[in-house]
Tab-separated table of C-alpha atoms in Angstrom:
chain	number	residue	atom	x	y	z
A	1	UNK	CA	146.264	26.992	98.515
A	2	UNK	CA	145.502	23.900	96.725
A	3	UNK	CA	142.718	24.135	93.724
A	4	UNK	CA	139.537	22.487	93.341
A	5	UNK	CA	138.890	19.020	92.369
A	6	UNK	CA	137.812	20.061	89.740
A	7	UNK	CA	138.283	23.328	87.307
A	8	UNK	CA	135.249	25.796	86.459
A	9	UNK	CA	136.138	26.565	83.772
A	10	UNK	CA	135.799	23.030	82.597
A	11	UNK	CA	132.923	21.565	84.476
A	12	UNK	CA	130.164	25.117	86.057
A	13	UNK	CA	128.437	22.394	87.853
A	14	UNK	CA	130.236	22.708	90.377
A	15	UNK	CA	131.384	25.548	90.598
A	16	UNK	CA	128.500	26.230	94.101
A	17	UNK	CA	130.587	23.196	95.429
A	18	UNK	CA	133.801	24.032	94.570
A	19	UNK	CA	133.444	27.659	96.498
A	20	UNK	CA	131.313	26.180	99.477
A	21	UNK	CA	134.775	24.192	100.106
A	22	UNK	CA	136.221	27.114	100.509
A	23	UNK	CA	134.288	28.883	102.199
A	24	UNK	CA	135.957	28.164	105.355
A	25	UNK	CA	139.328	28.863	104.933
A	26	UNK	CA	138.034	32.069	103.116
A	27	UNK	CA	135.189	32.799	106.669
A	28	UNK	CA	138.833	32.694	108.679
A	29	UNK	CA	140.752	34.652	106.479
A	30	UNK	CA	138.044	37.709	106.015
A	31	UNK	CA	138.216	37.169	110.700
A	32	UNK	CA	142.488	37.891	110.261
A	33	UNK	CA	141.593	41.223	108.060
A	34	UNK	CA	138.352	42.952	109.839
A	35	UNK	CA	140.488	42.341	113.416
A	36	UNK	CA	143.317	45.052	112.144
A	37	UNK	CA	142.205	48.142	112.961
A	38	UNK	CA	143.338	49.784	109.637
A	39	UNK	CA	142.335	52.650	109.562
A	40	UNK	CA	144.222	55.369	107.466
A	41	UNK	CA	143.089	58.744	108.659
A	42	UNK	CA	145.114	61.452	109.775
A	43	UNK	CA	145.478	60.991	113.981
A	44	UNK	CA	145.334	56.972	113.669
A	45	UNK	CA	148.096	54.674	113.267
A	46	UNK	CA	149.873	53.766	110.682
A	47	UNK	CA	151.130	49.941	112.051
A	48	UNK	CA	148.225	48.210	111.395
A	49	UNK	CA	147.328	49.965	107.444
A	50	UNK	CA	151.087	48.454	107.124
A	51	UNK	CA	149.395	45.325	108.897
A	52	UNK	CA	146.636	44.372	106.665
A	53	UNK	CA	149.270	44.680	103.484
A	54	UNK	CA	151.500	42.699	104.941
A	55	UNK	CA	147.939	40.403	105.044
A	56	UNK	CA	147.135	40.746	101.908
A	57	UNK	CA	150.877	40.637	100.212
A	58	UNK	CA	150.964	37.351	101.588
A	59	UNK	CA	147.031	36.267	100.691
A	60	UNK	CA	148.247	37.097	97.049
A	61	UNK	CA	150.737	35.464	96.699
A	62	UNK	CA	149.894	32.088	98.601
A	63	UNK	CA	147.387	31.211	95.709
A	64	UNK	CA	150.104	32.146	92.803
A	65	UNK	CA	149.487	35.372	92.799
A	66	UNK	CA	154.001	36.485	91.394
A	67	UNK	CA	153.698	39.348	90.281
A	68	UNK	CA	152.884	41.729	93.181
A	69	UNK	CA	153.748	44.747	93.967
A	70	UNK	CA	153.370	47.997	95.869
A	71	UNK	CA	152.345	51.335	94.747
A	72	UNK	CA	153.428	54.456	97.018
A	73	UNK	CA	152.293	57.552	96.135
A	74	UNK	CA	152.438	61.086	98.578
A	75	UNK	CA	150.199	61.599	101.719
A	76	UNK	CA	148.579	57.834	101.097
A	77	UNK	CA	148.695	54.357	102.580
A	78	UNK	CA	150.187	52.061	100.059
A	79	UNK	CA	148.244	50.503	97.106
A	80	UNK	CA	148.499	46.838	96.355
A	81	UNK	CA	149.611	46.109	92.689
A	82	UNK	CA	149.542	42.146	91.441
A	83	UNK	CA	148.948	41.174	87.698
A	84	UNK	CA	148.313	37.077	86.400
A	85	UNK	CA	149.369	37.037	83.044
A	86	UNK	CA	145.994	35.823	80.369
A	87	UNK	CA	146.049	32.246	80.159
A	88	UNK	CA	145.831	32.465	75.842
A	89	UNK	CA	146.286	35.655	73.905
A	90	UNK	CA	142.564	35.169	73.085
A	91	UNK	CA	141.654	35.315	77.322
A	92	UNK	CA	140.373	39.455	78.045
A	93	UNK	CA	142.054	40.399	80.798
A	94	UNK	CA	139.686	41.531	84.179
A	95	UNK	CA	141.509	44.177	86.847
A	96	UNK	CA	139.826	43.417	90.154
A	97	UNK	CA	139.565	46.738	92.552
A	98	UNK	CA	138.542	46.871	96.971
A	99	UNK	CA	139.886	48.822	99.730
A	100	UNK	CA	141.265	47.121	102.812
A	101	UNK	CA	141.493	50.576	105.006
A	102	UNK	CA	138.453	50.833	107.038
A	103	UNK	CA	136.357	54.475	108.611
A	104	UNK	CA	136.601	54.637	112.179
A	105	UNK	CA	135.632	52.681	114.749
A	106	UNK	CA	132.567	55.732	116.100
A	107	UNK	CA	131.578	55.659	119.228
A	108	UNK	CA	132.738	52.393	120.578
A	109	UNK	CA	129.411	52.436	122.761
A	110	UNK	CA	127.188	51.786	120.308
A	111	UNK	CA	128.363	48.921	119.199
A	112	UNK	CA	127.600	45.111	120.541
A	113	UNK	CA	130.879	43.804	120.684
A	114	UNK	CA	134.018	45.574	120.045
A	115	UNK	CA	133.978	47.589	116.395
A	116	UNK	CA	138.360	45.438	115.606
A	117	UNK	CA	136.577	41.815	117.201
A	118	UNK	CA	134.900	39.761	114.623
A	119	UNK	CA	132.037	38.170	116.638
A	120	UNK	CA	129.219	35.822	115.060
A	121	UNK	CA	125.632	37.411	114.629
A	122	UNK	CA	122.342	35.646	112.791
A	123	UNK	CA	124.616	34.492	109.451
A	124	UNK	CA	127.719	36.594	109.448
A	125	UNK	CA	130.310	38.793	111.295
A	126	UNK	CA	130.167	41.624	112.725
A	127	UNK	CA	132.827	44.001	112.905
A	128	UNK	CA	134.506	47.421	111.763
A	129	UNK	CA	134.928	47.346	107.725
A	130	UNK	CA	133.987	44.196	107.316
A	131	UNK	CA	130.821	44.840	105.037
A	132	UNK	CA	132.562	47.561	103.699
A	133	UNK	CA	135.323	46.299	102.195
A	134	UNK	CA	137.189	43.602	103.630
A	135	UNK	CA	134.546	41.116	102.375
A	136	UNK	CA	134.683	42.150	98.683
A	137	UNK	CA	138.073	41.859	98.426
A	138	UNK	CA	138.223	38.686	100.535
A	139	UNK	CA	135.740	38.142	97.985
A	140	UNK	CA	138.423	38.084	95.185
A	141	UNK	CA	141.035	36.196	96.823
A	142	UNK	CA	137.734	33.372	96.274
A	143	UNK	CA	137.962	34.000	93.029
A	144	UNK	CA	141.281	33.399	92.567
A	145	UNK	CA	141.918	30.390	94.869
A	146	UNK	CA	138.839	28.339	93.090
A	147	UNK	CA	140.780	28.688	89.765
A	148	UNK	CA	144.152	27.830	91.597
A	149	UNK	CA	144.813	31.082	91.089
A	150	UNK	CA	145.095	30.209	87.397
A	151	UNK	CA	142.193	31.761	86.219
A	152	UNK	CA	141.073	31.584	82.434
A	153	UNK	CA	141.101	35.813	82.114
A	154	UNK	CA	144.217	37.495	82.742
A	155	UNK	CA	144.037	39.468	86.142
A	156	UNK	CA	144.603	42.799	87.486
A	157	UNK	CA	145.126	43.435	91.015
A	158	UNK	CA	144.193	46.741	92.326
A	159	UNK	CA	143.465	46.673	96.799
A	160	UNK	CA	143.524	50.392	97.368
A	161	UNK	CA	144.811	51.316	101.535
A	162	UNK	CA	143.137	54.950	101.385
A	163	UNK	CA	139.629	54.500	99.914
A	164	UNK	CA	137.706	56.002	102.983
A	165	UNK	CA	139.764	58.921	104.105
A	166	UNK	CA	140.652	59.564	99.892
A	167	UNK	CA	143.773	60.228	97.841
A	168	UNK	CA	145.689	60.773	95.957
A	169	UNK	CA	145.234	57.816	94.153
A	170	UNK	CA	141.584	58.574	92.638
A	171	UNK	CA	143.087	60.419	89.639
A	172	UNK	CA	147.208	58.052	89.578
A	173	UNK	CA	145.409	56.148	86.974
A	174	UNK	CA	146.075	57.543	83.860
A	175	UNK	CA	149.414	59.255	85.027
A	176	UNK	CA	149.253	54.952	84.600
A	177	UNK	CA	147.567	54.005	82.123
A	178	UNK	CA	149.124	50.720	80.737
A	179	UNK	CA	149.452	49.237	84.315
A	180	UNK	CA	145.732	50.055	84.887
A	181	UNK	CA	144.975	48.440	80.784
A	182	UNK	CA	142.132	45.249	80.908
A	183	UNK	CA	138.936	45.093	79.237
A	184	UNK	CA	136.689	44.740	81.978
A	185	UNK	CA	136.952	45.678	85.466
A	186	UNK	CA	134.450	44.642	88.728
A	187	UNK	CA	133.996	47.495	91.524
A	188	UNK	CA	133.640	45.450	94.467
A	189	UNK	CA	132.923	48.594	96.433
A	190	UNK	CA	129.417	47.879	97.657
A	191	UNK	CA	126.777	44.478	96.878
A	192	UNK	CA	123.324	44.735	96.735
A	193	UNK	CA	120.431	46.543	97.544
A	194	UNK	CA	118.818	43.957	99.722
A	195	UNK	CA	120.220	40.628	101.274
A	196	UNK	CA	119.823	37.696	98.443
A	197	UNK	CA	118.424	40.629	95.218
A	198	UNK	CA	121.728	40.446	92.938
A	199	UNK	CA	121.288	43.905	92.228
A	200	UNK	CA	124.826	45.368	89.635
A	201	UNK	CA	125.062	49.260	90.136
A	202	UNK	CA	125.613	50.794	86.661
A	203	UNK	CA	124.889	55.092	88.209
A	204	UNK	CA	127.219	57.215	91.090
A	205	UNK	CA	125.945	60.388	91.699
A	206	UNK	CA	128.555	63.387	90.916
A	207	UNK	CA	129.866	65.288	94.683
A	208	UNK	CA	130.250	68.651	95.196
A	209	UNK	CA	130.622	71.514	98.044
A	210	UNK	CA	130.180	74.559	98.526
A	211	UNK	CA	130.837	77.136	101.533
A	212	UNK	CA	128.588	80.313	102.242
A	213	UNK	CA	128.746	82.794	104.981
A	214	UNK	CA	127.812	85.833	106.200
A	215	UNK	CA	129.229	89.281	108.495
A	216	UNK	CA	126.944	92.335	108.852
A	217	UNK	CA	128.574	93.516	112.466
A	218	UNK	CA	131.854	94.208	113.838
A	219	UNK	CA	130.494	92.518	116.893
A	220	UNK	CA	127.045	90.984	119.044
A	221	UNK	CA	124.696	93.825	119.762
A	222	UNK	CA	122.386	93.193	123.032
A	223	UNK	CA	118.826	91.989	121.811
A	224	UNK	CA	116.942	93.476	123.420
A	225	UNK	CA	118.909	96.778	122.661
A	226	UNK	CA	119.327	96.399	118.458
A	227	UNK	CA	117.512	93.553	117.413
A	228	UNK	CA	114.724	93.927	114.980
A	229	UNK	CA	116.774	97.085	112.682
A	230	UNK	CA	120.251	95.035	112.997
A	231	UNK	CA	121.448	92.704	110.707
A	232	UNK	CA	121.073	90.018	111.917
A	233	UNK	CA	124.174	87.328	110.543
A	234	UNK	CA	122.206	83.856	111.691
A	235	UNK	CA	118.658	84.773	109.917
A	236	UNK	CA	120.336	86.024	106.494
A	237	UNK	CA	121.864	82.663	106.363
A	238	UNK	CA	118.881	81.155	107.653
A	239	UNK	CA	116.959	82.553	104.703
A	240	UNK	CA	119.334	82.008	102.213
A	241	UNK	CA	119.246	78.136	103.104
A	242	UNK	CA	115.422	78.673	103.035
A	243	UNK	CA	115.325	78.932	98.782
A	244	UNK	CA	117.689	75.732	98.002
A	245	UNK	CA	114.464	74.280	97.981
A	246	UNK	CA	110.863	73.754	97.477
A	247	UNK	CA	107.275	73.361	99.541
A	248	UNK	CA	107.875	69.228	98.915
A	249	UNK	CA	111.407	69.257	99.780
A	250	UNK	CA	112.258	69.418	96.073
A	251	UNK	CA	115.960	71.097	95.179
A	252	UNK	CA	114.620	73.898	93.614
A	253	UNK	CA	118.072	75.729	92.310
A	254	UNK	CA	117.818	75.788	89.079
A	255	UNK	CA	119.782	73.877	86.038
A	256	UNK	CA	120.385	70.967	88.463
A	257	UNK	CA	119.533	67.849	86.324
A	258	UNK	CA	116.614	65.387	87.083
A	259	UNK	CA	115.834	62.499	85.548
A	260	UNK	CA	112.835	60.082	85.849
A	261	UNK	CA	113.954	56.721	87.937
A	262	UNK	CA	113.466	53.530	86.109
A	263	UNK	CA	115.606	50.399	88.070
A	264	UNK	CA	114.847	48.585	90.676
A	265	UNK	CA	114.052	50.757	94.290
A	266	UNK	CA	113.723	51.051	97.992
A	267	UNK	CA	110.730	50.210	99.310
A	268	UNK	CA	109.375	53.702	101.079
A	269	UNK	CA	109.773	51.093	104.200
A	270	UNK	CA	113.012	50.014	103.840
A	271	UNK	CA	113.926	53.362	103.323
A	272	UNK	CA	112.380	54.246	106.911
A	273	UNK	CA	114.418	52.045	108.340
A	274	UNK	CA	117.811	52.462	106.441
A	275	UNK	CA	117.328	55.853	107.817
A	276	UNK	CA	116.242	55.467	110.949
A	277	UNK	CA	113.946	58.161	110.082
A	278	UNK	CA	111.210	59.337	113.398
A	279	UNK	CA	108.204	57.605	113.153
A	280	UNK	CA	105.395	60.137	111.755
A	281	UNK	CA	107.471	62.068	109.546
A	282	UNK	CA	107.277	62.847	106.364
A	283	UNK	CA	110.273	61.685	103.417
A	284	UNK	CA	111.188	65.410	101.177
A	285	UNK	CA	111.096	65.504	98.055
A	286	UNK	CA	108.553	64.428	95.821
A	287	UNK	CA	109.043	61.188	92.627
A	288	UNK	CA	110.256	58.092	92.924
A	289	UNK	CA	113.272	57.152	95.772
A	290	UNK	CA	115.163	56.613	92.750
A	291	UNK	CA	114.553	59.550	91.488
A	292	UNK	CA	115.234	61.507	94.626
A	293	UNK	CA	118.455	59.563	95.687
A	294	UNK	CA	120.334	58.173	92.542
A	295	UNK	CA	118.850	60.705	89.372
A	296	UNK	CA	118.643	63.637	91.089
A	297	UNK	CA	120.555	65.975	92.616
A	298	UNK	CA	119.935	66.753	96.565
A	299	UNK	CA	121.787	69.510	98.877
A	300	UNK	CA	122.391	68.696	102.323
A	301	UNK	CA	123.751	71.658	104.853
A	302	UNK	CA	126.494	69.319	107.102
A	303	UNK	CA	127.337	72.130	109.218
A	304	UNK	CA	126.768	75.336	110.376
A	305	UNK	CA	129.154	77.480	113.172
A	306	UNK	CA	126.536	79.867	114.910
A	307	UNK	CA	126.351	80.455	118.639
A	308	UNK	CA	125.252	77.168	120.063
A	309	UNK	CA	122.027	77.210	122.381
A	310	UNK	CA	123.463	76.126	125.655
A	311	UNK	CA	126.981	78.806	125.254
A	312	UNK	CA	124.104	81.698	123.594
A	313	UNK	CA	123.976	84.830	125.086
A	314	UNK	CA	120.754	87.676	124.454
A	315	UNK	CA	122.599	89.066	121.513
A	316	UNK	CA	122.551	89.915	117.684
A	317	UNK	CA	123.870	87.382	115.659
A	318	UNK	CA	127.246	88.855	114.199
A	319	UNK	CA	128.442	85.787	111.893
A	320	UNK	CA	127.493	82.946	110.624
A	321	UNK	CA	128.491	79.714	107.955
A	322	UNK	CA	127.326	76.868	106.544
A	323	UNK	CA	128.459	74.315	103.841
A	324	UNK	CA	126.448	72.325	101.651
A	325	UNK	CA	126.924	68.655	99.854
A	326	UNK	CA	126.042	68.667	96.461
A	327	UNK	CA	125.324	65.887	95.224
A	328	UNK	CA	124.137	65.303	91.287
A	329	UNK	CA	122.756	63.194	88.259
A	330	UNK	CA	125.791	61.688	87.248
A	331	UNK	CA	125.932	62.320	83.989
A	332	UNK	CA	125.711	66.709	84.718
A	333	UNK	CA	129.109	67.964	84.613
A	334	UNK	CA	130.544	68.188	88.760
A	335	UNK	CA	131.484	71.998	87.814
A	336	UNK	CA	128.895	73.047	86.338
A	337	UNK	CA	125.836	71.696	88.704
A	338	UNK	CA	128.577	72.913	91.246
A	339	UNK	CA	128.520	76.786	89.213
A	340	UNK	CA	124.123	75.758	89.552
A	341	UNK	CA	125.193	76.205	93.352
A	342	UNK	CA	127.071	79.060	93.798
A	343	UNK	CA	125.440	80.744	90.956
A	344	UNK	CA	121.712	80.256	93.255
A	345	UNK	CA	123.855	81.517	96.533
A	346	UNK	CA	125.450	84.470	94.758
A	347	UNK	CA	122.327	86.357	93.327
A	348	UNK	CA	120.633	86.059	96.699
A	349	UNK	CA	120.001	89.538	99.065
A	350	UNK	CA	118.135	88.216	102.264
A	351	UNK	CA	117.041	90.949	103.788
A	352	UNK	CA	118.823	93.265	100.888
A	353	UNK	CA	121.922	91.288	102.403
A	354	UNK	CA	125.258	90.410	99.859
A	355	UNK	CA	126.660	86.077	100.980
A	356	UNK	CA	129.503	85.187	100.366
A	357	UNK	CA	129.735	82.042	98.146
A	358	UNK	CA	132.943	79.814	98.090
A	359	UNK	CA	133.133	76.876	95.900
A	360	UNK	CA	134.872	73.194	97.511
A	361	UNK	CA	135.483	70.143	96.399
A	362	UNK	CA	133.902	68.412	93.858
A	363	UNK	CA	134.020	64.937	92.423
A	364	UNK	CA	132.416	63.380	89.182
A	365	UNK	CA	129.871	60.865	89.014
A	366	UNK	CA	129.310	57.772	87.116
A	367	UNK	CA	126.972	56.082	84.575
A	368	UNK	CA	128.180	52.515	82.969
A	369	UNK	CA	127.319	51.191	79.992
A	370	UNK	CA	125.361	48.171	80.654
A	371	UNK	CA	125.118	46.549	77.152
A	372	UNK	CA	128.844	44.888	76.812
A	373	UNK	CA	129.645	41.282	76.327
A	374	UNK	CA	131.266	41.373	80.531
A	375	UNK	CA	127.971	43.010	81.265
A	376	UNK	CA	125.536	40.159	79.348
A	377	UNK	CA	128.186	38.039	81.125
A	378	UNK	CA	128.030	39.261	84.710
A	379	UNK	CA	123.750	39.093	84.757
A	380	UNK	CA	124.309	34.643	83.731
A	381	UNK	CA	126.368	35.107	86.945
A	382	UNK	CA	125.458	36.836	89.643
A	383	UNK	CA	121.659	34.684	88.494
A	384	UNK	CA	123.932	32.013	88.770
A	385	UNK	CA	125.023	32.813	92.078
A	386	UNK	CA	121.105	34.502	93.523
A	387	UNK	CA	118.801	32.601	91.867
A	388	UNK	CA	117.234	35.367	90.338
A	389	UNK	CA	117.790	38.433	87.732
A	390	UNK	CA	120.545	40.873	88.474
A	391	UNK	CA	118.177	44.826	89.490
A	392	UNK	CA	119.668	47.621	88.201
A	393	UNK	CA	120.819	49.860	91.223
A	394	UNK	CA	121.968	53.490	90.840
A	395	UNK	CA	123.530	54.646	95.330
A	396	UNK	CA	124.177	58.755	95.816
A	397	UNK	CA	127.431	58.592	97.340
A	398	UNK	CA	130.068	58.600	94.920
A	399	UNK	CA	133.830	56.405	94.472
A	400	UNK	CA	136.318	58.707	92.693
A	401	UNK	CA	138.512	56.278	91.290
A	402	UNK	CA	136.184	55.248	89.716
A	403	UNK	CA	136.543	57.608	86.962
A	404	UNK	CA	140.247	57.273	87.275
A	405	UNK	CA	140.267	54.081	85.960
A	406	UNK	CA	138.027	54.397	83.107
A	407	UNK	CA	140.356	57.301	81.760
A	408	UNK	CA	143.101	55.205	82.096
A	409	UNK	CA	140.782	52.220	80.310
A	410	UNK	CA	138.329	53.980	77.835
A	411	UNK	CA	137.106	51.303	76.238
A	412	UNK	CA	137.013	49.105	79.607
A	413	UNK	CA	133.691	47.888	80.813
A	414	UNK	CA	133.396	49.483	84.326
A	415	UNK	CA	131.461	46.410	86.580
A	416	UNK	CA	129.577	47.500	90.358
A	417	UNK	CA	128.859	44.717	92.684
A	418	UNK	CA	130.643	42.761	95.533
A	419	UNK	CA	129.432	41.378	98.697
A	420	UNK	CA	128.020	44.175	100.701
A	421	UNK	CA	124.481	44.863	100.972
A	422	UNK	CA	122.157	48.296	101.744
A	423	UNK	CA	121.375	46.419	105.690
A	424	UNK	CA	124.454	46.005	106.693
A	425	UNK	CA	125.270	49.127	108.024
A	426	UNK	CA	128.482	50.505	106.620
A	427	UNK	CA	129.635	53.179	108.293
A	428	UNK	CA	127.737	52.666	111.310
A	429	UNK	CA	127.462	50.561	114.192
A	430	UNK	CA	127.157	47.683	113.848
A	431	UNK	CA	128.359	45.973	110.693
A	432	UNK	CA	127.906	43.638	109.930
A	433	UNK	CA	128.432	40.679	106.177
A	434	UNK	CA	126.575	37.734	105.820
A	435	UNK	CA	128.227	34.025	104.682
A	436	UNK	CA	125.523	33.781	102.185
A	437	UNK	CA	125.931	36.884	100.864
A	438	UNK	CA	130.053	36.715	100.334
A	439	UNK	CA	129.802	33.273	99.473
A	440	UNK	CA	127.535	34.285	96.722
A	441	UNK	CA	129.662	36.871	95.819
A	442	UNK	CA	132.942	34.950	94.932
A	443	UNK	CA	130.324	32.176	92.826
A	444	UNK	CA	128.745	34.870	90.909
A	445	UNK	CA	132.669	36.052	89.670
A	446	UNK	CA	134.093	32.899	89.873
A	447	UNK	CA	131.129	32.464	87.202
A	448	UNK	CA	131.347	36.629	85.466
A	449	UNK	CA	135.596	34.910	84.839
A	450	UNK	CA	134.432	31.533	83.064
A	451	UNK	CA	131.555	33.627	81.072
A	452	UNK	CA	133.097	36.157	79.438
A	453	UNK	CA	136.439	33.894	78.893
A	454	UNK	CA	134.058	32.001	77.468
A	455	UNK	CA	132.000	34.928	74.922
A	456	UNK	CA	135.381	37.017	74.093
A	457	UNK	CA	137.131	33.140	72.759
A	458	UNK	CA	133.437	33.369	71.017
A	459	UNK	CA	134.008	36.472	69.284
A	460	UNK	CA	137.881	36.498	69.041
A	461	UNK	CA	137.040	33.113	66.297
A	462	UNK	CA	134.561	34.579	64.479
């Protein structure tokens, strides 16, 4: 890939034009990558994941990344690691992260076109994984191309191959801190609050799982003969689950942290459209949407084992089980948050019946420090790319690797932005990416490394 006509480090006014000249090639490579069904879930073939890996290795070498390595860990797809040394001793190093695996397509009958045939939509392209996260992989490549493979910062590239399903890589970076050492990192696995609104995500809620079960009878008993006195396991479970929220729908488990949200957020109409809320129904909880979604807890019943309606017999249910997903404040300790939920459930005796409560997996949240030079450079870069000041948001989703990378490079600033937007249907049918968001993300990444390098040099010179 040829370098741009003029180096944007020396001629920042040409940055937008340089990216425009790259867009046809970037879109073409995005289509090639999105056509590969790189689903790294059990039961899916490993070949397409390897194909996506090989394509990206070739694209990195084409742009001039000489050191490209493969990190192989047990039971996971390969991680691509690349490195470009800093151009001078006073230049910082920036780690760029994204992932090349995708979610399964789900029910393909719900798609307007085959999920792995990139298809034009108004202003963009539709395909599974084209936003999450292949658009951000391409945005990183776009920045490197804009500088002809010689950006004004050192670069470390981490393209993961099994992020969606989860893998041992989440905990790997602290075991190899020299490899991941950097001054700042751009985690490009998300994007803007809405198209055209530059957004920095500064918080990630943590997650924990808990299973609760009830066993009351040796086997089902006739509901006419025994109902009314024989302890019903399903009724007992439902009564327990009903204690998790108050009459407004707010979480009623003591000890779970909740704070006012002061950043940007959705309007209620936007959220209703995004969530697909049935017309006329209320939203759960009280307070701002940011507080309910990002800086406060949420408990969701994600699965129930009980007799199905279609096959139900007229019998008292002897056994029932539910799996709960807890999301909690970014700064709350995951074990502490899970313990609060476990203690709440174990203290219950619905109808005098004890519950069996089993803690499951936990994942920490993350809250970024936003006062350093990388954040100053990022705010300026996003304004240059989108033409308006960046908003701060959080997300209820989790990116466990962020904590692993932050532990490996504890002094590095962590920036989360990218080419997705919250209307892109990630993990849903008809996922799409907008060319305007991809272009602006490439511009923002170029402007960020330019501004950050300049600020870093000034700080070292003073």
